[in-house]
PDB file of C-alpha atoms in Angstrom:
ATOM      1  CA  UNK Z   1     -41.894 250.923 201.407  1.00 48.00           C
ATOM      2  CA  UNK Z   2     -40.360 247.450 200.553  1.00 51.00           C
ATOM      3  CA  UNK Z   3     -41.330 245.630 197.916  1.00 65.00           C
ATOM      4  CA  UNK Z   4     -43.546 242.635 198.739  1.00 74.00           C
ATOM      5  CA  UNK Z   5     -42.204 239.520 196.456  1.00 71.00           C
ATOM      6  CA  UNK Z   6     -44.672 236.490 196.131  1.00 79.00           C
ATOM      7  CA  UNK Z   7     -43.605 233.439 198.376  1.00 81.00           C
ATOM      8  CA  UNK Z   8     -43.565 231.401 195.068  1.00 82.00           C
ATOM      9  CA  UNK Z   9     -40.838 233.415 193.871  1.00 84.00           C
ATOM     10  CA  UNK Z  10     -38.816 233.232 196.914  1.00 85.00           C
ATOM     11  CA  UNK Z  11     -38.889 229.609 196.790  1.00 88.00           C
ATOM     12  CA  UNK Z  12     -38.542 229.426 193.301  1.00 89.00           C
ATOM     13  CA  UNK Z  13     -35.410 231.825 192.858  1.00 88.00           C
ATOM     14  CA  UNK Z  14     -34.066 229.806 196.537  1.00 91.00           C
ATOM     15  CA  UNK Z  15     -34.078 226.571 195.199  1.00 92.00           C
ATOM     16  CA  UNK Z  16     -32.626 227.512 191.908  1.00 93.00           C
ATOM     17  CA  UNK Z  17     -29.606 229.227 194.074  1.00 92.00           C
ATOM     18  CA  UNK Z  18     -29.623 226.042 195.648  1.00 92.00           C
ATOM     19  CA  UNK Z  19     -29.458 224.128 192.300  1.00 94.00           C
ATOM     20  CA  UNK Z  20     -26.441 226.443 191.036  1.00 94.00           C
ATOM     21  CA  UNK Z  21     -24.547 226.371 194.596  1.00 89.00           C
ATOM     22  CA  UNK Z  22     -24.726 222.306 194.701  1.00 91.00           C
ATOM     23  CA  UNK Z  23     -23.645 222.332 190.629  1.00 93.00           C
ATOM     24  CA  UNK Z  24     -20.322 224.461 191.471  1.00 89.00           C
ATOM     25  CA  UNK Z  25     -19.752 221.981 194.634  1.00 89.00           C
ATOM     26  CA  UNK Z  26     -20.240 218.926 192.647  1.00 91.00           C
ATOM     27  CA  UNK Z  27     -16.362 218.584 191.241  1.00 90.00           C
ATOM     28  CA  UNK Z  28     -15.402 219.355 195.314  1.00 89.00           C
ATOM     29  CA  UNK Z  29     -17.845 216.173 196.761  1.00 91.00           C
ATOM     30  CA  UNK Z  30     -16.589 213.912 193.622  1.00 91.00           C
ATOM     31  CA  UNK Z  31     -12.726 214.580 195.039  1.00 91.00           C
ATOM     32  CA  UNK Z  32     -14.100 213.989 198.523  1.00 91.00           C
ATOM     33  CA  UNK Z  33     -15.887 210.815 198.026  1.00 92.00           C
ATOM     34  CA  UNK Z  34     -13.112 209.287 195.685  1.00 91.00           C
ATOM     35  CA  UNK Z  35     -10.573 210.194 197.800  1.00 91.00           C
ATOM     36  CA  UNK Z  36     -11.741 207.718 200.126  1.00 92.00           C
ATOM     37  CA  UNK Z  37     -12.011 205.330 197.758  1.00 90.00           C
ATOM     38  CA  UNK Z  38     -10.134 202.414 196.147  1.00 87.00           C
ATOM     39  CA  UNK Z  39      -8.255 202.678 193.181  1.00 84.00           C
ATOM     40  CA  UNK Z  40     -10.089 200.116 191.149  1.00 85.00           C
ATOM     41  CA  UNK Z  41     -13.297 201.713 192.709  1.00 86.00           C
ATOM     42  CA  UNK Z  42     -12.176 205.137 191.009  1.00 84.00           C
ATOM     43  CA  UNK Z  43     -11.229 203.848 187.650  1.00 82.00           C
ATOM     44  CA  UNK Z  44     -14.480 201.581 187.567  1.00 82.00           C
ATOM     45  CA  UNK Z  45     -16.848 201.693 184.360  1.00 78.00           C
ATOM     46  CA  UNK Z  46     -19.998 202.042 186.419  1.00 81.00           C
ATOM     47  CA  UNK Z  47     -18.627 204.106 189.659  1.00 77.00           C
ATOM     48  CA  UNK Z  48     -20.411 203.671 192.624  1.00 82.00           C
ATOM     49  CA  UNK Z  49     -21.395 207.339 194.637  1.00 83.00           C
ATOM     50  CA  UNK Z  50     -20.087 206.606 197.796  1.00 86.00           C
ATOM     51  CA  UNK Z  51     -16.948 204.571 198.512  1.00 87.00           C
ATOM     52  CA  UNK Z  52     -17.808 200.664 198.737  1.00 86.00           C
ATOM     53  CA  UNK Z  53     -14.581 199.991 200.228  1.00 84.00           C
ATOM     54  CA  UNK Z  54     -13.658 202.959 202.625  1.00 87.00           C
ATOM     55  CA  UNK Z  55      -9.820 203.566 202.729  1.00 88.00           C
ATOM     56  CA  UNK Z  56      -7.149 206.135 203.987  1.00 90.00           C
ATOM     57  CA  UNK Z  57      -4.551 204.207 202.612  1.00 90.00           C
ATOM     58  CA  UNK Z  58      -4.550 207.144 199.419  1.00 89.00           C
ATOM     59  CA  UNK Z  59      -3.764 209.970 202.274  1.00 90.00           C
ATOM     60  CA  UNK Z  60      -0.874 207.573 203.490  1.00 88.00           C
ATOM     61  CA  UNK Z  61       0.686 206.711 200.203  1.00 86.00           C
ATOM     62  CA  UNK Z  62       0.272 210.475 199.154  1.00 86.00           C
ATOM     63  CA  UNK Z  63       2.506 211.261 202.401  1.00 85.00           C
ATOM     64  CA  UNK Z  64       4.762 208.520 201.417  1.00 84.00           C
ATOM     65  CA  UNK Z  65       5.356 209.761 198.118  1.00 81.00           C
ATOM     66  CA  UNK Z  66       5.271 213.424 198.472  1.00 82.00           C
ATOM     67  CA  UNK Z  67       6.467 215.727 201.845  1.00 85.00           C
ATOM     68  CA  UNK Z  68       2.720 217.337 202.055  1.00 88.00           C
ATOM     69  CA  UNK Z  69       3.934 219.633 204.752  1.00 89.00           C
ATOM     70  CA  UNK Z  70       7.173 220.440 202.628  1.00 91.00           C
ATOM     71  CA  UNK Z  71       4.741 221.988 199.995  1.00 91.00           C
ATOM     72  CA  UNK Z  72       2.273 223.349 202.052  1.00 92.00           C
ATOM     73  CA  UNK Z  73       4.401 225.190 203.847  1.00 93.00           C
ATOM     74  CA  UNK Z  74       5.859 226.655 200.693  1.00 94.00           C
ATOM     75  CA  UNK Z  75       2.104 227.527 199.497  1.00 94.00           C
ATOM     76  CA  UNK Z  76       1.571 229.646 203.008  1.00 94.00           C
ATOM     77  CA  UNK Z  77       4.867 231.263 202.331  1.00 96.00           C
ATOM     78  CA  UNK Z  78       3.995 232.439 198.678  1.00 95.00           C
ATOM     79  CA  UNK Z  79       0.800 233.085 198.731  1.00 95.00           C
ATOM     80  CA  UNK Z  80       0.741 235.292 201.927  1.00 95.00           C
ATOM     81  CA  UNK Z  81       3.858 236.818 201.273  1.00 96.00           C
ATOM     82  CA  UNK Z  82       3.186 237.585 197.817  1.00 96.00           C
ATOM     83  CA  UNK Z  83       0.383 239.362 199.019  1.00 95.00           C
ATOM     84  CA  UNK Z  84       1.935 241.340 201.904  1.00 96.00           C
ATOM     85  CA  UNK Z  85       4.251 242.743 199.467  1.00 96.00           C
ATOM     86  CA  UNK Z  86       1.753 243.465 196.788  1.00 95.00           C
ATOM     87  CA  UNK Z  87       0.054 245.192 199.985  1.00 95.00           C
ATOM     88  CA  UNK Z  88       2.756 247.147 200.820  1.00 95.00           C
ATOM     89  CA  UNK Z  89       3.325 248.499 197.213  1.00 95.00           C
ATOM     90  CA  UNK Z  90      -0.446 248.421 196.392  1.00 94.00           C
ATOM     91  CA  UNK Z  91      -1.327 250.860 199.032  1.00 94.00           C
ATOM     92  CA  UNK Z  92       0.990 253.903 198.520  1.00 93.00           C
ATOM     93  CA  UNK Z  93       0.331 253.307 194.702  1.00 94.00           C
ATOM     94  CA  UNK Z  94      -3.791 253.470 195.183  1.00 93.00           C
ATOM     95  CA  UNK Z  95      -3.379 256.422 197.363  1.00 92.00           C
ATOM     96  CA  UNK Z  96      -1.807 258.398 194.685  1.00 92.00           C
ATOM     97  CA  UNK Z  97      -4.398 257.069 192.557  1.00 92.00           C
ATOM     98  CA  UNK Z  98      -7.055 258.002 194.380  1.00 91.00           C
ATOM     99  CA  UNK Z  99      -6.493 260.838 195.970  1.00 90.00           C
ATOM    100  CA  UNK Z 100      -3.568 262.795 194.163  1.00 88.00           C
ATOM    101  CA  UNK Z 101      -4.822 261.594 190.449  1.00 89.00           C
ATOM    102  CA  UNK Z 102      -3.284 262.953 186.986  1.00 90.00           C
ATOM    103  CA  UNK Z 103      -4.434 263.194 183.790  1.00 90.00           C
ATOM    104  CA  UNK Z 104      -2.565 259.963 182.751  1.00 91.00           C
ATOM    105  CA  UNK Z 105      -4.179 258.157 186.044  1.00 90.00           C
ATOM    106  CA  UNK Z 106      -7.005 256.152 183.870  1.00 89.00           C
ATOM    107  CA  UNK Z 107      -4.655 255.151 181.396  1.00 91.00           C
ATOM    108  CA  UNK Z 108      -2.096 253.718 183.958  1.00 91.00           C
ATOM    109  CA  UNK Z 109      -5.111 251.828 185.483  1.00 89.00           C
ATOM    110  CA  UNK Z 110      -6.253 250.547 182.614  1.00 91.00           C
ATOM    111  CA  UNK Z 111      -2.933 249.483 181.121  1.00 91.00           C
ATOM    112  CA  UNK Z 112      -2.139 247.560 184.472  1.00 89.00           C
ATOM    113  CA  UNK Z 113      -5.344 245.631 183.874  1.00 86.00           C
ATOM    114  CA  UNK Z 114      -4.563 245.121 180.054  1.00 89.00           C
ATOM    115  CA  UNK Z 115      -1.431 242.895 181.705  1.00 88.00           C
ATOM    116  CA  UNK Z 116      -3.938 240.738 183.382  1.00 86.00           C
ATOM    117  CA  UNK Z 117      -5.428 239.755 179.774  1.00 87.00           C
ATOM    118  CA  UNK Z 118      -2.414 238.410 178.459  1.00 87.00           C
ATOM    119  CA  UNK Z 119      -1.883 234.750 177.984  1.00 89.00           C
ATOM    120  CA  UNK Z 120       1.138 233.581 181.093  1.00 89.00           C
ATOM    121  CA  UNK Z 121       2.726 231.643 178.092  1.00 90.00           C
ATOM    122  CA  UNK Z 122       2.874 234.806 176.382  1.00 90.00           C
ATOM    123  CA  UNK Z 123       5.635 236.194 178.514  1.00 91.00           C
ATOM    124  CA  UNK Z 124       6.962 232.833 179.592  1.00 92.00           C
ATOM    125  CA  UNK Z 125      10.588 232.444 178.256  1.00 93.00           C
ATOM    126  CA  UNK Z 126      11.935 236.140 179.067  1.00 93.00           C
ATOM    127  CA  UNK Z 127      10.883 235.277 182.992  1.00 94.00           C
ATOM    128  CA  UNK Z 128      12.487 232.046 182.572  1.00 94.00           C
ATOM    129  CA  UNK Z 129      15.242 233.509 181.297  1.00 95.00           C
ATOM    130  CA  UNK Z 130      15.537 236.040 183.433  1.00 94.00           C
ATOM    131  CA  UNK Z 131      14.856 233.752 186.688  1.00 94.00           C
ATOM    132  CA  UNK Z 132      17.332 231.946 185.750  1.00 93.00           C
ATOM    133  CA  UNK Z 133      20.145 234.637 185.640  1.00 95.00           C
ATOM    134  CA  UNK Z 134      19.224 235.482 188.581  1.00 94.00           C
ATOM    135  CA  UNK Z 135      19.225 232.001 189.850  1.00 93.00           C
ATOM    136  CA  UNK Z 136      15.778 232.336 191.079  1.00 93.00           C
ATOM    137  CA  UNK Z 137      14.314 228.854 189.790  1.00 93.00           C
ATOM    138  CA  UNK Z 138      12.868 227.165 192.253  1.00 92.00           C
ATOM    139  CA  UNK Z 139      13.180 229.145 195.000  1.00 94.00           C
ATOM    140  CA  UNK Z 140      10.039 230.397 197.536  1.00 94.00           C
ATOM    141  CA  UNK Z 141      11.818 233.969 197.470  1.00 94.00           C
ATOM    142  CA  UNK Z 142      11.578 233.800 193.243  1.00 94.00           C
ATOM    143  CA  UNK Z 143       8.086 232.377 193.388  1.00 94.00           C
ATOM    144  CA  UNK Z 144       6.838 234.885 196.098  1.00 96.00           C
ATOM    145  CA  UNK Z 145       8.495 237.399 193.639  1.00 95.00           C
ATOM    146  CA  UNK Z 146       6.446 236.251 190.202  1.00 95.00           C
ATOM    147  CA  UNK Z 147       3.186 235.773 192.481  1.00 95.00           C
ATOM    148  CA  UNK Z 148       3.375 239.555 193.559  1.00 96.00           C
ATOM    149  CA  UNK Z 149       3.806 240.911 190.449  1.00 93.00           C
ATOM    150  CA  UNK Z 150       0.873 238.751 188.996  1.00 93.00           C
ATOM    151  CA  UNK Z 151      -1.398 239.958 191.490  1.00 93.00           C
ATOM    152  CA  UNK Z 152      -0.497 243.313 191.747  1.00 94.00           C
ATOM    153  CA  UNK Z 153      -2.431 244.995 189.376  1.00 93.00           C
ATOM    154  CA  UNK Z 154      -5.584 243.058 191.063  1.00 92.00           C
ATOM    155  CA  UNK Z 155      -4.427 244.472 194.262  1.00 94.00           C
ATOM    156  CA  UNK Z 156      -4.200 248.283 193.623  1.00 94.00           C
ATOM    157  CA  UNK Z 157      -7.661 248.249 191.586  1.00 91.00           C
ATOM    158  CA  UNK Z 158      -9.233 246.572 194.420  1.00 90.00           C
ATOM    159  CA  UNK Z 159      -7.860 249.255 197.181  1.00 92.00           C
ATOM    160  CA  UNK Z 160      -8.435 252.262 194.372  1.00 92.00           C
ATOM    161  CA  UNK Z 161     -11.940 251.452 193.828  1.00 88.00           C
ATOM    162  CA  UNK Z 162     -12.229 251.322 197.820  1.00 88.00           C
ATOM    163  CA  UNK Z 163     -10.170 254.139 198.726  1.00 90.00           C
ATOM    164  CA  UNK Z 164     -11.998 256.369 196.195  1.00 88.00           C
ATOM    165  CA  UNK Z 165     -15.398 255.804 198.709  1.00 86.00           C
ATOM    166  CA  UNK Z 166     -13.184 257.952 201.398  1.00 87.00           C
ATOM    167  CA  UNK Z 167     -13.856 261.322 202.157  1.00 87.00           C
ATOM    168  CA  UNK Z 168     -11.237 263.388 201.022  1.00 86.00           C
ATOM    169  CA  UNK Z 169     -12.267 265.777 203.860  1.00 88.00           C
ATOM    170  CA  UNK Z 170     -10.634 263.596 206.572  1.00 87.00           C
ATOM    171  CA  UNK Z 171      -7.530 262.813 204.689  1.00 86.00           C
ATOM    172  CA  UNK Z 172      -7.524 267.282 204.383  1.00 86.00           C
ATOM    173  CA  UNK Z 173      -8.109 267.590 208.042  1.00 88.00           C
ATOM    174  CA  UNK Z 174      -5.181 265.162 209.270  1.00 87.00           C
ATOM    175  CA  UNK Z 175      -2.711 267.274 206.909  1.00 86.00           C
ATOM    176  CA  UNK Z 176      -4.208 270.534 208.469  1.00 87.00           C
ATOM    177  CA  UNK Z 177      -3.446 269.314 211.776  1.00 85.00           C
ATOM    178  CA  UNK Z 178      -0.031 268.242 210.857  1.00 85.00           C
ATOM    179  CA  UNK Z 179      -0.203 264.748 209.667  1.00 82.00           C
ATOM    180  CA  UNK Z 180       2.697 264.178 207.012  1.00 87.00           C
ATOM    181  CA  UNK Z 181       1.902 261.462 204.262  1.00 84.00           C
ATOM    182  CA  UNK Z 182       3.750 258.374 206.278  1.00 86.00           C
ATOM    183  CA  UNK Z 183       1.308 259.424 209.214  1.00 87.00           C
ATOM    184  CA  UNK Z 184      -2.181 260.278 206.844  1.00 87.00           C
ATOM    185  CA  UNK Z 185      -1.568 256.510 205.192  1.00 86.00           C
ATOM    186  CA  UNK Z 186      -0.631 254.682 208.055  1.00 87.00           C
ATOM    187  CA  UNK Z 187      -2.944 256.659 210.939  1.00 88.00           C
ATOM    188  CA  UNK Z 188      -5.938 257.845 208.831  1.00 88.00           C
ATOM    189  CA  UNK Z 189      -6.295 256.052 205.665  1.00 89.00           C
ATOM    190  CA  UNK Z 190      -5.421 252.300 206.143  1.00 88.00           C
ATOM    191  CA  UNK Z 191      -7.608 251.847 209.526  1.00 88.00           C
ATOM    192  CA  UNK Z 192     -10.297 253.430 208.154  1.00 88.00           C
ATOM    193  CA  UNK Z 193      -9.487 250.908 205.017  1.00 87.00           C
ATOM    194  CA  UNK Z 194      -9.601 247.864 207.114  1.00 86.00           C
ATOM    195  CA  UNK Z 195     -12.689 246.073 205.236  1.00 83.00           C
ATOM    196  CA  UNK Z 196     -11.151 246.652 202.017  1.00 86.00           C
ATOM    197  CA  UNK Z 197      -7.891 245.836 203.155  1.00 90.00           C
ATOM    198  CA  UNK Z 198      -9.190 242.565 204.710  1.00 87.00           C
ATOM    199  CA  UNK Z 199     -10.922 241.268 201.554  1.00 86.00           C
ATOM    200  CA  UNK Z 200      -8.017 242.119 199.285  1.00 90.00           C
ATOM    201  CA  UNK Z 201      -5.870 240.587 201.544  1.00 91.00           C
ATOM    202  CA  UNK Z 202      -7.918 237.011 201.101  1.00 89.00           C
ATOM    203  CA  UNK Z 203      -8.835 237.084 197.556  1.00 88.00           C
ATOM    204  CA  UNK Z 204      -5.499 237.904 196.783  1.00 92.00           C
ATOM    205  CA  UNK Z 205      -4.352 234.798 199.091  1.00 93.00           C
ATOM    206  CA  UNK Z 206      -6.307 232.276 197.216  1.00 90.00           C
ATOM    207  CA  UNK Z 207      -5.618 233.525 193.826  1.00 91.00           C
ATOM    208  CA  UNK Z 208      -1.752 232.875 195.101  1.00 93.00           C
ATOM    209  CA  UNK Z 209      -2.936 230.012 196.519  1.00 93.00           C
ATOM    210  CA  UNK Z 210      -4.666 227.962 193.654  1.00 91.00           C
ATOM    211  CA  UNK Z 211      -2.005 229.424 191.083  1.00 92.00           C
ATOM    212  CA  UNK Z 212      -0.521 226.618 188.986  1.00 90.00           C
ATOM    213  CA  UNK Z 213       0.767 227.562 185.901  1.00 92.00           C
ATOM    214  CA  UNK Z 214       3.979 229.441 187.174  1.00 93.00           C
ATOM    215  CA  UNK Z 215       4.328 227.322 190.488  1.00 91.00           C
ATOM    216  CA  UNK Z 216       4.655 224.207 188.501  1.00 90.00           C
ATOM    217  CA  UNK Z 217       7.055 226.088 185.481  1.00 91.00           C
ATOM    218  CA  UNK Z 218       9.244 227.488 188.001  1.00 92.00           C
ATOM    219  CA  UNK Z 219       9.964 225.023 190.375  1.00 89.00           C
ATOM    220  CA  UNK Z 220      10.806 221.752 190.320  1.00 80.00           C
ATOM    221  CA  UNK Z 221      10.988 219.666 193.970  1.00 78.00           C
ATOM    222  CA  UNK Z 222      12.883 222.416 196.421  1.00 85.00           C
ATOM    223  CA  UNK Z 223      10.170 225.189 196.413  1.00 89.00           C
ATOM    224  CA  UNK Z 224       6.946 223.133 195.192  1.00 88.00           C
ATOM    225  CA  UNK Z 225       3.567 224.603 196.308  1.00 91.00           C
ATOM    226  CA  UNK Z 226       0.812 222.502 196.663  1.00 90.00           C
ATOM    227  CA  UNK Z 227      -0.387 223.084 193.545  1.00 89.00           C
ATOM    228  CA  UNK Z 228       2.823 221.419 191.500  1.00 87.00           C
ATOM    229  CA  UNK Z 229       2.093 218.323 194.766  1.00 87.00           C
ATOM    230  CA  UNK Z 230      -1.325 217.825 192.839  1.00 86.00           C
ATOM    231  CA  UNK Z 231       0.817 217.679 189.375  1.00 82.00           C
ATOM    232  CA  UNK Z 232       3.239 215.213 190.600  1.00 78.00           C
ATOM    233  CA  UNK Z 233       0.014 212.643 190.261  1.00 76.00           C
ATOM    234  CA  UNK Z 234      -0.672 212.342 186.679  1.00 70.00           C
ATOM    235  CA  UNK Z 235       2.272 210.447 185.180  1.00 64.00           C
ATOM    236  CA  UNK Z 236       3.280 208.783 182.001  1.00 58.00           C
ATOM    237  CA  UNK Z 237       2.154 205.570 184.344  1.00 59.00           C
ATOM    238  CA  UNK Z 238      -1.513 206.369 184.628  1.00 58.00           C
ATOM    239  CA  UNK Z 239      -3.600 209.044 186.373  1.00 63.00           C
ATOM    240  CA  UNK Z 240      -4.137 207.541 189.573  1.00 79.00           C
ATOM    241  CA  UNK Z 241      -7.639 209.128 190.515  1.00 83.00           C
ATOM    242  CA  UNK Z 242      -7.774 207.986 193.874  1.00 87.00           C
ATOM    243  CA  UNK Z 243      -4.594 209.041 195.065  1.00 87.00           C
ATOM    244  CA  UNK Z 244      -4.933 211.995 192.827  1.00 87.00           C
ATOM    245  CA  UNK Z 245      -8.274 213.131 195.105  1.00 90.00           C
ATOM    246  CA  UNK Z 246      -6.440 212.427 197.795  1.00 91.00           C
ATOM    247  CA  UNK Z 247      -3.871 214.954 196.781  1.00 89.00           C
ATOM    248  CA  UNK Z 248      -6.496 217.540 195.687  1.00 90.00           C
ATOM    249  CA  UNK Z 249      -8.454 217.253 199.057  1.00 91.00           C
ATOM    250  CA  UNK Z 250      -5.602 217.879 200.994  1.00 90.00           C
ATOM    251  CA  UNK Z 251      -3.973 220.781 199.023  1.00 90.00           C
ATOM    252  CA  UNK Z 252      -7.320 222.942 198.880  1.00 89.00           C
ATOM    253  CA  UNK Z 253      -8.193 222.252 202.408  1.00 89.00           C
ATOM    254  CA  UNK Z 254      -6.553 224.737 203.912  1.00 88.00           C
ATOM    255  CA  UNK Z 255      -8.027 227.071 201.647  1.00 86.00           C
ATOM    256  CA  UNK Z 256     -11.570 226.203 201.762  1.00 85.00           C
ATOM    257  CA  UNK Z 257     -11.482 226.406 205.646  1.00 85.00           C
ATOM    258  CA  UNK Z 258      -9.848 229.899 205.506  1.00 83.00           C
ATOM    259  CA  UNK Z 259     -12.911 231.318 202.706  1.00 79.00           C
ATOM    260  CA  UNK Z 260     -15.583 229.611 204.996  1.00 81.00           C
ATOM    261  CA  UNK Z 261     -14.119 230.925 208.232  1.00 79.00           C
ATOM    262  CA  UNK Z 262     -13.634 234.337 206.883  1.00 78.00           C
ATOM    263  CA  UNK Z 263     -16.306 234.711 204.214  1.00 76.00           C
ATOM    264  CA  UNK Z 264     -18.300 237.320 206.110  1.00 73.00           C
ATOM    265  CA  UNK Z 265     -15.201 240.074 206.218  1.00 69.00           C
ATOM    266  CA  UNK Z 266     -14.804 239.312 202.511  1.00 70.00           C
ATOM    267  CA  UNK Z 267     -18.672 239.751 201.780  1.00 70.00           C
ATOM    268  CA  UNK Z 268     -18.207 243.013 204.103  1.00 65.00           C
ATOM    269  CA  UNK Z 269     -15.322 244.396 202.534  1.00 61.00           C
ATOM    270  CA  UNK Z 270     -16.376 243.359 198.754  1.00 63.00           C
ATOM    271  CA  UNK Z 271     -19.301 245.307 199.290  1.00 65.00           C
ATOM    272  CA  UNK Z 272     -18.245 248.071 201.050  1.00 57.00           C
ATOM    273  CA  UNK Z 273     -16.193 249.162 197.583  1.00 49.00           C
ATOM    274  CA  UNK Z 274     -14.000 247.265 196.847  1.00 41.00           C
ATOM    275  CA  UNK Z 275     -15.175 245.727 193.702  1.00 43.00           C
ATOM    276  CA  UNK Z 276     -18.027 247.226 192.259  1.00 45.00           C
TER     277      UNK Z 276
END
């Protein structure tokens, strides 16, 4: 029988996820409102809540000095190829995980999460080094390169932790009737996979996505992401907050729209295993 809770506690522990949800959207409706706002209205000692002086003149002189379609176009290409790749190596590896383990398994899990604890700064000059042997500085190809192998520990947890709620028994039955291991992965495993897949796919996506640190180190004007167009703002000028909103608004649009529009399959598929 369910558990009958008081209707002052559903209204108290409602309004206080209310409080917390309008606390972590604050810093998003401040770069909305003073996007549209002047600069002087931005920079003023008593700023006003809503723009006295509505403008779209910061969209147009963000345009004007930055190609926004240059670097989103770059951010799409990183951040979903990154992940594709990290897909297609993340799966085999979290099969063998999961279902043909060894007693050094753990240990190779937890070491590839140990890598996500280390500073970026910590490893920064042998990458930069080694990018630039390779003449991969500023490139998308170089950047979709360092984003995949920053995500890919992140990626095979995710699918391990899900692929560890299959049966084994149906993975047994498609060998017994014939299946070899291309066929079991592809056939058996990743449809039956699909949530999992699905919200690994979009977290991974946006932590591509909203990366800064290497985006910005890496590249310099050829193979910009959106996040090093935000960066290009702040200079030894001023920080120009208007114009700077401006900026932000339009690089994380894209991204909020695709998390709203697809928040229910990664809900579905975070809960169905993936992350525990």
């Amino acid at each position: 029988m369910a558990r009958t809770v008081p209707a002052s506690t559903r209204i108290g522990f409602t309004a206080l996820a209310w409080l917390i949800a309008l606390l972590l959207f604050s810093p998003i409706l401040w770069v909305l409102l003073t996007a549209f706002k002047t600069e002087a209205e931005a920079i003023a000692a008593s700023p006003t809540f809503l723009p006295q002086n509505f403008t779209l003149e910061n969209f147009a002189a963000v345009q004007d000095r930055s190609d926004y379609f240059k670097h989103a176009t770059n951010s799409i290409i990183v951040s979903v190829g990154s992940t594709l790749l990290g897909l297609v190596i993340g799966i085999p590896a979290a099969w063998a995980m999961a279902f043909a383990p060894t007693k050094r398994t753990k240990d190779v899990l937890m070491w590839m999460l140990s890598t996500k604890m280390m500073p970026a700064v910590g490893v920064l000059i042998p990458i930069y080094l080694i990018f630039r042997d390779l003449r991969l500085l500023d490139t998308v190809h170089g950047l979709t390169l360092i984003m995949t192998l920053i995500n890919l520990p992140i990626i095979i947890w995710m699918l391990y932790t899900y692929f560890k709620e299959i049966p084994v028994d149906i993975l047994e039955a498609a060998r017994m009737d014939g299946a070899e291991l291309w066929n079991e992965i592809v056939h058996v495993l990743v449809p039956m996979a699909v949530p999992g897949i699905a919200s690994t796919l979009l977290l991974n996506v946006i932590l591509a996505w909203n990366e800064a640190f290497w985006t910005i180190t890496l590249t310099s004007g050829r193979a910009g992401t959106l996040t090093a167009f935000i960066s290009s703002f702040s200079s030894p000028q001023g920080l120009f907050l208007a114009k700077l909103s401006a900026a932000s608004l339009l690089a994380i649009a894209p991204i909020l729209l695709m998390g709203w529009f697809s928040q229910k399959q990664l809900v579905r598929g975070l809960t169905f295993g993936a992350v525990k």
